[in-house]
Amino acid sequence: MFSSRLKARIPSWHKWMGLILTVPLLAWIVSAAGMMLITMDLPNGLAGVYRLQPYNSVDVNLGAATVSPTALLRRLSTEHKLDRVHWMRLESRGPHLWYVVRPTPFSLAMTFDARTGQRLDPLSDELLALSASEALVGTRFEKLESVPGFNRYYEIDRVPAVAATVVGEQPSILMLSRDEGRTLRRIDGDAEGFEWWYKKFHVTQYTDNVIPWTTLLYACAAGVITLAVMGYGLFWWRRERPVASVNTAPGPFSARNFHRKAGVVVGGVLIVQLIAGVYIWLSLGPLNDPFRGKSSFTKEWKAGITTQHELAEPAAVLAKVAGSLPESPRPVQAIEWRRLGDQDAWFITLRQDERPIVFDAATGARIDALHPQLAGEIARQEIIGQPSFEYLGPLHFASIDLNRRLPAYRFRFADPGITDVYVMQNTGEIVMRRPAFWRLFGPFLAVHMIAVSGNKTVDMSLLALFQLGFLIVIATGWRLQFPGKRASNQKGARARTPIERMVPEEVDAGEDMVGAQS
Amino acid sequence: MIGHTPSAEMQKREGAPALAGLRAQAIRNTGRRVLSFPAGDRAAFAIGLVLTLLLVSFFSWRMVRNVTRDRALGPVPMSTPTPPPPPPAPGH
C-alpha cells in the first residue's frame, strides 16, 4: 500500500508538520481552556444578565408628535415608493421623539424625527451615544466604534452597527444598529473574553472576511488530522523495532516513550474532535446564514400595514387605552402600530424592560396572547413559500431585545429547511428560526467538547485530561526534536551499529524523529 | 565492520538493535512480518482505540437520539392553553 520511499519520507513529514502545527494546536488547546473557564459559572450563558433601563431618562409625552403616523405612511408611499410596512413605532429616546418604521420583517428600519419629519437614519454617532446611555441601568456612554456585523434578524449580510462602550454599574459593549439604535447584542467582560479567545485563537478569524480565514483554519485542521494519521502509521510500521537505542537508554519516562504512547491514546480522539470542529465552524462561519434560518426568509412578503392605511393618532391611542393600562410613574414609552392578521393592533410599552401590552385597535380590548392559529398564520407570512405548519406547543423563549425569557409558541414549517419558528405569544413577532440544519448541531458540539456525561464537572475534567494528553504529545515531540546537548552527544556517539546496518531499509523505514535528525 | 559478526558482548551492549536485526532476519527468512508491539504500546493503542470508538459511539447515539426526538415532535392541539408565567430569568 505504501512504497518504501513514501514510508521513508513520512517520519520527516511527521516531524516538520508536528513542529509547525504546534502553533494552531496550542492555540486550540489554550483557547478551549480559556473559554471553558470563562463559561464555567455564567448564570445566563454568554447572553449575560443585565438590568435594562425601564424608562427613558426624559419624560416625553408621545402625544407631542406633530407628524402623524398616517402622514408618515403617505410619505413612505410617495417618497420611498413603499406600498406597505411591517410596523411603525413612536418612541422617546432621551429628549428626542422619533418614529421607527420597519419596511419589511427582514429589512433595516427607517427613523424619522416625530416633530420635524426629518429622516435620521443612519443614526449619527451622537444619537447612538444617546441610545447607549439610555440602555442599561447605572451606565453612561464612553466611546463608539463602527463594527458592521452579522445579525440573524436582517436579510442584509452585514448590518451597519456600532460597538458602544458603556461604563458604570454594568460595564459592557452594546452592539447598536445604525438604523434605529436597536441593541443587537450586549457583551460584558465574560462575553468579551470568550470572544477574544474564540475569534483570535480557536477559529482564527482576524477580519470579517470569513473565507480566507476559514481556509487557513481548515488547512490547519487537515494538517493535524494528517499528522495524527501519519503518527499511527509510524506506530504500526515500527512495531517490530525495539525502542530506540541502548545508548540513549529510553526508559518508560523517555520523551519517545511518552510521545508514542500518549499519541496513540489521544490521537484518535483528536481526529474525531477536529472533524466535529470542522462541521461546527461550517455552521457558525461559512454557512451561518442558513444555520440561523435566513434561508427561510420569504422574498414575497405581503402582510403588514399598507401605506394607504389610516392609523390612529398617538393622542387618540393613549386616550383609548388609558383606562386599561396599569399605573405607571412615567409616561408611555412607545406606541407601535401593527397588523395582526386582519386586525390593527397597538403595542403599548409602559416599561422598556418589559414586553409591550397589546391592544385590539378596533375595540381597545387587551390581547394577552394570540391564538396559536393566528400566531402561526402571522409567522407563515414571513416564511419562504408560505408553507403549511404544525403547532408544537407553548414554551418560554429568550428574547434578546429584553434579555429575558418570554411566553412563545413553537411551530414547525414545511419549508425546504424544515424550520422551527418561535413566535412571541402576544405580539406574533418571530424571535428565532431554527432549521433542521441547526437542530443537528448538538451532537457535534457535545463530541467536540467531549461533553458526554451531562455533568459539567465530569465533562470539563475529561476535556482537561485529553488536553493534557495533547500537551504531552506536543511537548515530547519537541523534546525529540531538541533533545538537549547531552542526549545529542550520546546519539552522535552512537553511529549505526553493524547489526542495524544489516537490517533492510524497508524494515527500518519508519525512522523516528531522533533517528531522522541524527 | 560490515559483515562482521557481533560478539556476545557487543550484542549485550547493542541489545535492542541486535534484536531488531534478528527480527529482520526472521522476516527475510520466513517472508512474514511479525507483530511484536511491546506490551505497553499494545495497552496504549487499545486504550486509544477504545476511547475513540466510545466517542464515535457517543456521537452516533446522540445523533440518533437527536433525530428521533426531533421527528417525534408532533403537532399538539391548537387549544393548548398558554403556559404559566415565565420563570424569572437569571439575575432578574
Coordinates of C-alpha atoms in Angstrom, one line a residue, chain A residues 7 43-44 49-51 232 235-247 257 260-261 264-269 272-273 369 371-373 389-396 402-412 420 425 436 439-444 446-447 450-453 466 494 497-504 506-507, chain B residues 1-6 10-25 27-28 32-49 51-56 58-64 66-67 69-92:
Chain A
K7 CA 7.5 5.3 4.2
P43 CA -25.8 32.2 35.0
N44 CA -27.2 33.1 31.7
V49 CA -27.6 39.3 32.8
Y50 CA -28.5 42.9 32.5
R51 CA -30.8 45.4 34.2
Y232 CA -0.4 6.0 13.7
F235 CA 3.5 3.4 15.2
W236 CA 2.4 0.5 13.1
W237 CA 5.4 0.3 10.8
R238 CA 7.8 0.3 13.7
R239 CA 6.1 -2.5 15.6
E240 CA 9.0 -4.9 15.0
R241 CA 11.5 -2.4 16.2
P242 CA 12.5 -2.2 19.8
V243 CA 12.6 1.2 21.3
A244 CA 15.5 3.4 20.0
S245 CA 19.0 2.6 21.1
V246 CA 20.6 1.3 24.2
N247 CA 22.9 4.3 24.4
N257 CA 8.0 6.6 25.0
R260 CA 4.4 7.2 21.2
K261 CA 2.1 6.1 23.9
V264 CA -1.9 6.6 20.2
V265 CA -4.1 7.2 23.3
V266 CA -5.3 10.7 22.3
G267 CA -4.7 10.7 18.5
G268 CA -8.0 9.1 17.6
V269 CA -10.0 11.3 19.9
V272 CA -12.8 12.9 15.9
Q273 CA -12.8 16.2 17.8
A369 CA -51.9 36.0 24.0
H371 CA -54.5 32.2 19.5
P372 CA -51.7 29.8 18.2
Q373 CA -53.5 29.5 14.8
F389 CA -47.1 24.4 9.6
E390 CA -47.6 22.3 12.7
Y391 CA -48.1 23.8 16.1
L392 CA -45.6 22.2 18.5
G393 CA -46.7 23.9 21.7
P394 CA -46.1 26.8 24.1
L395 CA -42.9 27.4 25.8
H396 CA -40.7 30.3 27.2
L402 CA -35.5 42.2 26.6
N403 CA -32.8 39.9 27.9
R404 CA -35.3 37.5 29.4
R405 CA -37.5 34.5 28.6
L406 CA -41.0 35.3 27.4
P407 CA -44.0 33.2 26.5
A408 CA -43.8 32.0 23.0
Y409 CA -45.2 29.4 20.6
R410 CA -43.2 26.9 18.6
F411 CA -44.2 26.0 15.1
R412 CA -42.6 23.7 12.5
D420 CA -38.9 25.6 13.6
Q425 CA -47.5 34.8 22.2
A436 CA -33.2 21.2 10.7
R439 CA -31.1 21.2 15.2
L440 CA -28.3 18.7 14.2
F441 CA -25.7 20.9 15.9
G442 CA -25.9 19.5 19.4
P443 CA -24.2 16.1 18.9
F444 CA -21.3 17.7 17.1
A446 CA -21.0 17.6 22.5
V447 CA -18.4 15.5 20.8
I450 CA -16.3 15.8 25.0
A451 CA -19.5 16.7 26.9
V452 CA -20.5 13.1 27.3
S453 CA -22.0 12.8 30.8
F466 CA -7.4 15.0 26.9
R494 CA 26.0 6.1 18.7
T497 CA 25.7 -0.4 14.6
P498 CA 26.8 -3.2 12.3
I499 CA 23.7 -5.2 13.1
E500 CA 21.5 -2.2 12.4
R501 CA 23.2 -1.8 9.1
M502 CA 22.3 -5.4 8.2
V503 CA 18.6 -4.6 8.7
P504 CA 16.9 -4.0 5.4
E506 CA 12.2 -1.2 4.3
V507 CA 12.0 -2.7 7.8
Chain B
M1 CA 32.6 -3.5 10.2
I2 CA 30.2 -4.5 7.5
G3 CA 29.6 -8.2 7.6
H4 CA 31.3 -8.5 11.0
T5 CA 29.5 -10.9 13.3
P6 CA 28.8 -9.2 16.6
M10 CA 28.6 -6.4 21.6
Q11 CA 25.2 -8.0 21.3
K12 CA 24.6 -7.4 25.0
R13 CA 25.8 -3.8 24.6
E14 CA 23.8 -3.2 21.5
G15 CA 20.9 -5.2 22.8
A16 CA 17.9 -3.9 21.2
P17 CA 19.3 -3.2 17.7
A18 CA 20.6 -6.7 17.7
L19 CA 17.2 -8.0 18.4
A20 CA 15.9 -5.8 15.6
G21 CA 18.4 -7.3 13.2
L22 CA 17.4 -10.8 14.2
R23 CA 13.8 -9.9 13.7
A24 CA 14.6 -8.5 10.3
Q25 CA 16.5 -11.7 9.5
I27 CA 11.3 -11.7 8.3
R28 CA 13.6 -12.3 5.4
R32 CA 6.3 -12.9 7.1
R33 CA 6.2 -9.8 9.3
V34 CA 6.0 -10.4 12.9
L35 CA 3.7 -8.4 15.2
S36 CA 5.7 -7.6 18.2
F37 CA 4.4 -4.5 19.9
P38 CA 5.7 -4.1 23.4
A39 CA 3.0 -4.7 26.0
G40 CA 2.9 -1.0 26.9
D41 CA 2.4 0.0 23.3
R42 CA -0.4 -2.6 22.9
A43 CA -2.1 -1.3 26.0
A44 CA -1.8 2.4 24.9
F45 CA -3.1 1.5 21.5
A46 CA -6.0 -0.4 22.9
I47 CA -6.9 2.4 25.3
G48 CA -6.8 4.9 22.4
L49 CA -8.9 2.7 20.2
L51 CA -11.6 5.9 23.7
T52 CA -12.0 6.8 20.0
L53 CA -14.7 4.1 19.5
L54 CA -16.5 5.3 22.6
L55 CA -16.5 8.9 21.3
V56 CA -17.7 7.8 17.9
F58 CA -21.5 8.5 21.7
F59 CA -21.8 10.7 18.7
S60 CA -23.9 8.1 16.9
W61 CA -26.1 7.7 19.9
R62 CA -26.6 11.4 20.4
M63 CA -27.3 11.9 16.7
V64 CA -29.9 9.1 16.6
N66 CA -31.5 13.9 18.5
V67 CA -33.1 13.0 15.2
R69 CA -36.7 13.2 19.3
D70 CA -36.9 15.9 16.7
R71 CA -39.1 13.7 14.4
A72 CA -41.2 12.6 17.4
L73 CA -42.3 16.2 18.0
G74 CA -45.8 16.2 16.6
P75 CA -48.5 18.8 16.4
V76 CA -50.4 19.5 19.6
P77 CA -54.0 20.8 19.7
M78 CA -54.2 24.5 19.0
S79 CA -56.3 24.9 22.0
T80 CA -53.4 24.2 24.3
P81 CA -53.6 26.8 27.0
T82 CA -50.8 29.4 27.3
P83 CA -48.1 28.4 29.7
P84 CA -47.9 29.7 33.2
P85 CA -46.0 32.9 33.9
P86 CA -42.4 32.6 32.7
P87 CA -39.7 31.6 35.3
P88 CA -37.6 34.6 36.3
A89 CA -34.6 35.0 34.2
P90 CA -31.3 34.6 36.0
G91 CA -30.4 37.8 37.7
H92 CA -33.8 39.5 37.1

